[in-house]
Tab-separated table of C-alpha atoms in Angstrom:
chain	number	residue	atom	x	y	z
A	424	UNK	CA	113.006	91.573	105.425
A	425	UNK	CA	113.446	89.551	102.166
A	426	UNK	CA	110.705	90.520	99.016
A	427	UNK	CA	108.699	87.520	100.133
A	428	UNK	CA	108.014	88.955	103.431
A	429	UNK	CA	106.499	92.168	101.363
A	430	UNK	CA	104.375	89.870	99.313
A	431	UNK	CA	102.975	87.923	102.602
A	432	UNK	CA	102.698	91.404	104.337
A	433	UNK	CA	100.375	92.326	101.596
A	434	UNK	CA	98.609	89.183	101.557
A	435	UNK	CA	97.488	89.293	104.136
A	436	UNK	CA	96.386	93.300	104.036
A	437	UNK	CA	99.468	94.862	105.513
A	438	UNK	CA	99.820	98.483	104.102
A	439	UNK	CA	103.367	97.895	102.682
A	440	UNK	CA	104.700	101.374	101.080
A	441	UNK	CA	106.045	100.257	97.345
A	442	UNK	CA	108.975	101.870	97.007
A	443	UNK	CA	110.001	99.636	100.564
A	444	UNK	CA	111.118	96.648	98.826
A	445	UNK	CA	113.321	97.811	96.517
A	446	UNK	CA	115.185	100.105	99.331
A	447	UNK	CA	115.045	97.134	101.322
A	448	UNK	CA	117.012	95.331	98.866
A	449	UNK	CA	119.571	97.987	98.026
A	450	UNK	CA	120.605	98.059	101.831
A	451	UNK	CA	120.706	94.256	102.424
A	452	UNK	CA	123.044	93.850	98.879
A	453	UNK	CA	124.817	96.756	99.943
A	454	UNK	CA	125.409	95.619	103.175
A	455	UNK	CA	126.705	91.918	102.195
A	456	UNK	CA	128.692	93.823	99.193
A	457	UNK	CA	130.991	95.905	101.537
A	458	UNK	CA	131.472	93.292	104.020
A	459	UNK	CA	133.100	91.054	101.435
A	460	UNK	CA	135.158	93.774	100.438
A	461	UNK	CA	136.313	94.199	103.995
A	462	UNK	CA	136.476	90.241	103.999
A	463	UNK	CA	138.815	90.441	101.201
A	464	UNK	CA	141.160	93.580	101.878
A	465	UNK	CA	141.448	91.275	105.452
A	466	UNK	CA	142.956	88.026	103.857
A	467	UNK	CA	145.071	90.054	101.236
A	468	UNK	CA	146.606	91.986	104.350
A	469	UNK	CA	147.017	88.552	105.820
A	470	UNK	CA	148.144	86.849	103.305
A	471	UNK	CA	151.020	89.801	102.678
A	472	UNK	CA	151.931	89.400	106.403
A	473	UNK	CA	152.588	85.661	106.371
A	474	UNK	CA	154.899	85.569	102.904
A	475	UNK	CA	157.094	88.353	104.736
């Protein structure tokens, strides 16, 4: 649920908790952080596999 979706939620009356947002974000930034270190540590261990 992107920070627009909490700004529509409201608009339209939605009790939206403030502190849901920002926890929100940490998660979905967290989330695409450690996949692309898993993305990475996959093509290094790739990469070592095909020069040897």
């Amino acid at each position: 649920m992107g920070s627009s979706a909490f700004f529509i939620a409201r608009g339209f009356r939605i009790p939206v908790p403030e502190w849901l947002a920002p926890l929100a974000t940490f998660f979905i930034v967290g989330y695409f952080f450690f996949k692309s270190r898993w993305q990475t540590r996959k093509a290094k261990e790739s990469s070592r596999l095909a020069e040897g």
